[in-house]
XYZ file of C-alpha atoms in Angstrom:
316
model
C 39.623 88.620 57.432
C 43.016 88.898 55.761
C 44.322 90.961 58.697
C 43.082 88.270 61.130
C 44.883 85.524 59.214
C 48.084 87.560 59.177
C 47.800 88.129 62.932
C 47.243 84.413 63.649
C 50.155 83.499 61.418
C 52.321 86.017 63.244
C 51.299 84.584 66.621
C 52.255 81.098 65.435
C 55.620 81.968 63.963
C 56.771 84.356 66.729
C 56.119 81.969 69.626
C 59.659 81.668 70.943
C 59.068 80.324 74.467
C 56.729 78.369 76.695
C 55.904 78.644 80.378
C 56.158 75.528 82.536
C 53.617 75.764 85.349
C 55.316 73.026 87.334
C 54.047 73.200 90.908
C 53.087 76.877 90.883
C 49.593 75.905 92.082
C 51.203 75.251 95.493
C 53.000 78.564 96.177
C 53.222 77.966 99.935
C 55.193 74.746 99.412
C 57.756 75.962 96.853
C 60.711 75.853 99.257
C 59.626 72.531 100.735
C 59.352 71.026 97.244
C 62.722 72.529 96.322
C 64.322 70.855 99.341
C 62.656 67.502 98.651
C 63.604 67.413 94.958
C 67.143 68.591 95.706
C 67.612 65.752 98.218
C 66.164 63.242 95.738
C 68.436 64.496 92.951
C 71.544 64.312 95.129
C 70.489 60.813 96.244
C 70.197 59.652 92.630
C 73.588 61.147 91.749
C 75.352 59.723 94.797
C 73.833 56.218 94.791
C 74.210 55.649 91.059
C 77.753 57.054 91.069
C 78.659 54.573 93.814
C 77.194 51.707 91.762
C 79.136 52.852 88.682
C 82.323 53.029 90.762
C 82.102 49.653 92.477
C 80.992 47.788 89.335
C 84.107 49.088 87.598
C 86.756 48.615 90.298
C 85.598 45.455 92.110
C 87.006 42.301 90.414
C 84.054 40.152 91.545
C 81.605 42.398 89.681
C 83.248 42.110 86.263
C 80.351 40.121 84.790
C 77.754 40.923 82.104
C 75.047 41.457 84.737
C 76.997 44.251 86.428
C 78.253 45.620 83.118
C 74.609 46.282 82.204
C 73.873 47.619 85.702
C 76.785 50.025 85.275
C 75.273 51.463 82.095
C 71.813 51.493 83.654
C 73.131 53.620 86.536
C 74.787 56.048 84.088
C 71.481 56.260 82.250
C 69.597 57.057 85.460
C 71.967 59.954 86.180
C 71.407 61.335 82.669
C 67.646 60.788 82.898
C 67.079 62.775 86.091
C 69.556 65.493 85.060
C 67.339 66.350 82.089
C 64.355 67.223 84.304
C 65.229 67.885 87.959
C 67.773 70.752 87.650
C 65.339 72.642 85.420
C 62.531 71.990 87.910
C 64.705 73.218 90.797
C 65.537 76.394 88.872
C 61.844 77.031 88.190
C 60.980 76.513 91.862
C 63.595 79.121 92.794
C 62.705 81.700 90.153
C 58.953 80.919 90.166
C 58.844 81.929 86.487
C 59.060 78.725 84.449
C 60.042 80.342 81.146
C 61.640 77.902 78.705
C 62.648 78.659 75.133
C 61.175 76.819 72.152
C 64.540 75.168 71.418
C 65.199 74.246 75.069
C 61.733 72.697 75.325
C 62.329 70.617 72.185
C 65.759 69.549 73.443
C 64.378 68.527 76.832
C 61.576 66.494 75.239
C 64.026 64.796 72.891
C 66.348 63.788 75.741
C 63.528 62.600 78.012
C 62.145 60.402 75.224
C 65.630 59.165 74.324
C 66.601 58.179 77.871
C 63.132 56.778 78.602
C 63.247 54.584 75.481
C 66.805 53.547 76.312
C 65.714 52.491 79.802
C 63.068 50.210 78.271
C 65.654 48.637 75.963
C 68.267 48.209 78.698
C 65.736 46.562 81.003
C 64.945 44.105 78.185
C 68.675 43.418 77.646
C 69.133 42.827 81.390
C 66.188 40.401 81.366
C 67.777 38.515 78.441
C 71.049 38.337 80.395
C 69.240 36.765 83.373
C 67.451 34.352 81.021
C 70.723 33.093 79.535
C 72.382 32.880 82.967
C 69.586 30.787 84.503
C 68.191 28.839 81.558
C 71.414 28.234 79.617
C 74.243 28.518 82.192
C 76.699 26.212 80.372
C 76.815 28.550 77.353
C 76.504 31.798 79.323
C 80.128 32.846 78.830
C 79.881 32.243 75.083
C 76.460 33.817 74.503
C 77.103 36.848 76.720
C 80.701 37.468 75.706
C 82.224 40.937 76.285
C 81.809 41.737 72.581
C 78.120 40.781 72.634
C 77.532 42.859 75.786
C 79.126 45.928 74.195
C 77.074 45.404 71.022
C 73.814 45.113 72.983
C 74.493 48.278 74.978
C 75.623 50.203 71.891
C 72.534 49.112 69.968
C 70.337 50.230 72.876
C 71.976 53.660 73.022
C 71.982 54.245 69.252
C 68.741 52.668 68.000
C 66.404 55.213 69.565
C 68.277 58.354 68.431
C 66.837 58.758 64.893
C 63.329 57.798 66.042
C 63.321 60.268 68.932
C 64.763 63.099 66.840
C 62.123 62.458 64.176
C 59.382 62.316 66.816
C 60.481 65.596 68.403
C 60.818 67.348 65.038
C 57.326 66.167 64.107
C 55.829 67.551 67.338
C 57.549 70.931 67.180
C 56.747 71.340 63.489
C 53.094 71.689 64.514
C 51.670 75.231 64.596
C 51.396 76.609 68.133
C 49.077 79.502 68.880
C 47.080 80.883 71.757
C 48.243 79.703 75.186
C 51.948 79.164 75.795
C 51.436 77.600 79.238
C 52.431 73.951 79.715
C 50.761 72.466 82.781
C 53.708 70.255 83.613
C 57.165 70.405 85.199
C 58.957 69.452 81.952
C 58.220 69.425 78.221
C 56.387 66.134 77.813
C 54.389 64.960 74.807
C 50.770 65.035 76.136
C 50.813 68.621 77.546
C 52.688 70.029 74.539
C 50.165 68.421 72.183
C 47.393 70.324 73.948
C 48.944 73.643 72.867
C 49.088 72.736 69.182
C 46.608 74.230 66.730
C 44.771 72.129 64.206
C 44.409 68.369 63.949
C 47.083 66.367 65.804
C 45.560 62.928 65.128
C 48.385 61.737 62.844
C 51.011 62.929 65.327
C 49.283 61.153 68.205
C 49.104 57.924 66.203
C 52.846 58.242 65.540
C 53.426 58.647 69.293
C 51.383 55.510 70.044
C 53.311 53.516 67.422
C 56.670 54.602 68.870
C 55.406 53.912 72.402
C 54.355 50.402 71.404
C 57.760 49.734 69.825
C 59.827 51.110 72.723
C 57.549 50.215 75.638
C 55.346 47.244 74.809
C 57.767 45.215 72.641
C 60.595 45.281 75.243
C 58.022 44.616 77.971
C 56.728 41.537 76.130
C 60.311 40.300 75.704
C 60.843 40.766 79.439
C 57.616 38.878 80.231
C 58.622 35.974 77.963
C 62.138 35.895 79.449
C 60.865 35.851 83.023
C 58.205 33.297 82.155
C 60.965 30.921 81.078
C 63.189 31.931 83.997
C 60.498 31.214 86.597
C 59.619 27.932 84.903
C 63.271 26.918 84.984
C 63.751 27.995 88.613
C 60.747 25.960 89.775
C 62.380 22.856 88.276
C 65.399 23.189 90.571
C 65.423 20.579 93.319
C 67.428 22.612 95.812
C 65.432 25.177 97.793
C 68.647 27.152 98.295
C 69.258 27.173 94.539
C 65.741 28.434 93.891
C 66.141 31.177 96.487
C 69.476 32.280 95.010
C 68.072 32.338 91.478
C 65.048 34.348 92.563
C 67.231 36.820 94.483
C 69.302 37.624 91.371
C 66.122 38.464 89.450
C 63.903 40.076 92.074
C 65.546 43.526 92.035
C 65.420 43.768 88.251
C 61.825 42.570 88.157
C 60.834 45.168 90.778
C 62.377 47.966 88.694
C 60.590 46.691 85.566
C 57.173 46.694 87.252
C 57.630 50.186 88.704
C 58.933 51.821 85.530
C 56.641 50.165 82.987
C 53.590 50.553 85.189
C 53.900 54.345 85.248
C 55.437 55.057 81.816
C 52.835 53.011 79.931
C 50.045 54.889 81.723
C 51.347 58.176 80.297
C 52.162 57.220 76.717
C 49.630 54.461 76.012
C 46.569 55.992 77.676
C 43.925 57.449 75.323
C 43.983 61.267 75.292
C 40.382 61.861 76.525
C 41.151 59.907 79.697
C 44.253 61.918 80.569
C 44.006 64.328 83.479
C 46.722 66.999 83.587
C 47.241 66.726 87.341
C 47.203 62.920 87.245
C 49.614 62.922 84.318
C 51.932 65.283 86.207
C 51.875 63.020 89.265
C 52.544 59.867 87.220
C 55.396 61.600 85.386
C 56.853 62.550 88.761
C 56.961 58.867 89.647
C 58.832 57.600 86.596
C 61.156 60.608 86.135
C 62.066 61.333 89.779
C 60.879 58.853 92.406
C 61.576 55.566 90.597
C 65.132 56.595 89.544
C 65.699 57.411 93.229
C 64.434 53.993 94.310
C 66.269 51.976 91.637
C 69.809 52.129 93.115
C 68.385 51.475 96.586
C 66.523 48.414 95.262
C 69.652 47.079 93.562
C 71.906 47.626 96.587
C 69.540 46.319 99.271
C 68.432 43.247 97.317
C 71.826 42.316 95.852
C 74.377 40.657 98.114
C 77.281 41.121 95.679
C 76.691 44.888 95.575
C 76.397 45.178 99.363
C 79.577 43.132 99.889
C 81.476 45.241 97.334
C 80.160 48.406 98.984
C 81.350 47.259 102.419
C 84.788 46.458 100.991
C 84.969 49.930 99.447
C 83.907 51.610 102.680
C 86.449 49.617 104.702
C 89.222 50.663 102.293
C 88.220 54.304 102.535
C 88.082 54.189 106.328
C 91.606 52.740 106.692
């Protein structure tokens, strides 16, 4: 009995790496998947870099709305860089080995950037609320100092929470299987490898998810409730159309991101399917960040005009 306990303890303490299964269940499509994800990654990098560039150099885009969009685009680049390059490397090597520390780091960054996206979307909704519902005081309420403070608070506020959350997860004893049925180190699949009772840890995850997902989402809902109410009061049909057009792209991004992220982190554990969870995670970590810059450029006249001006300058 004593020997068995020593062996189990040794297995727990010497676990130095995990294995990410990724998409190894589709060996015949590895190169096709590699090509698809590589194209998506390059699309995210290129489109968001263009948005960052034009929102910084075009004089007509020096407003709070595009200041927040600039930071949102930087965030999207960071967000996909945490997961896609690792996934591409695993598709090439077909091994999926990831060290204990690298897994913890990846989880920490995914949670940090995911939480930051929720907060930035809420800040962008507040900006639209002030612009439409209180336009006379917009310049005062959304001053450059306030914008910097809001972005800084969004970037900084989640850091201690996410570090504490990650430390709590990886302080659990891990034994037995080292295989993570996922393409990155996410909370639900890592929890399944932990030994012992993880109830307290799961409750902590739900609490953090409520704070960083549901609270910002409720603020967005309230903001857009007031925005829509205010827009409907406008007498001019052209004014209503213009007001709706400035909000539609942001609202589309909110629905896509929150719809998938909340399914992963707020769904009860017994109802979670590994394959379904992997597919949903693929949406909010890869596909939606690819769609976001396209949504903002196609549905925003200021961005498209600035892009045409940039292209005309480069062509001359």
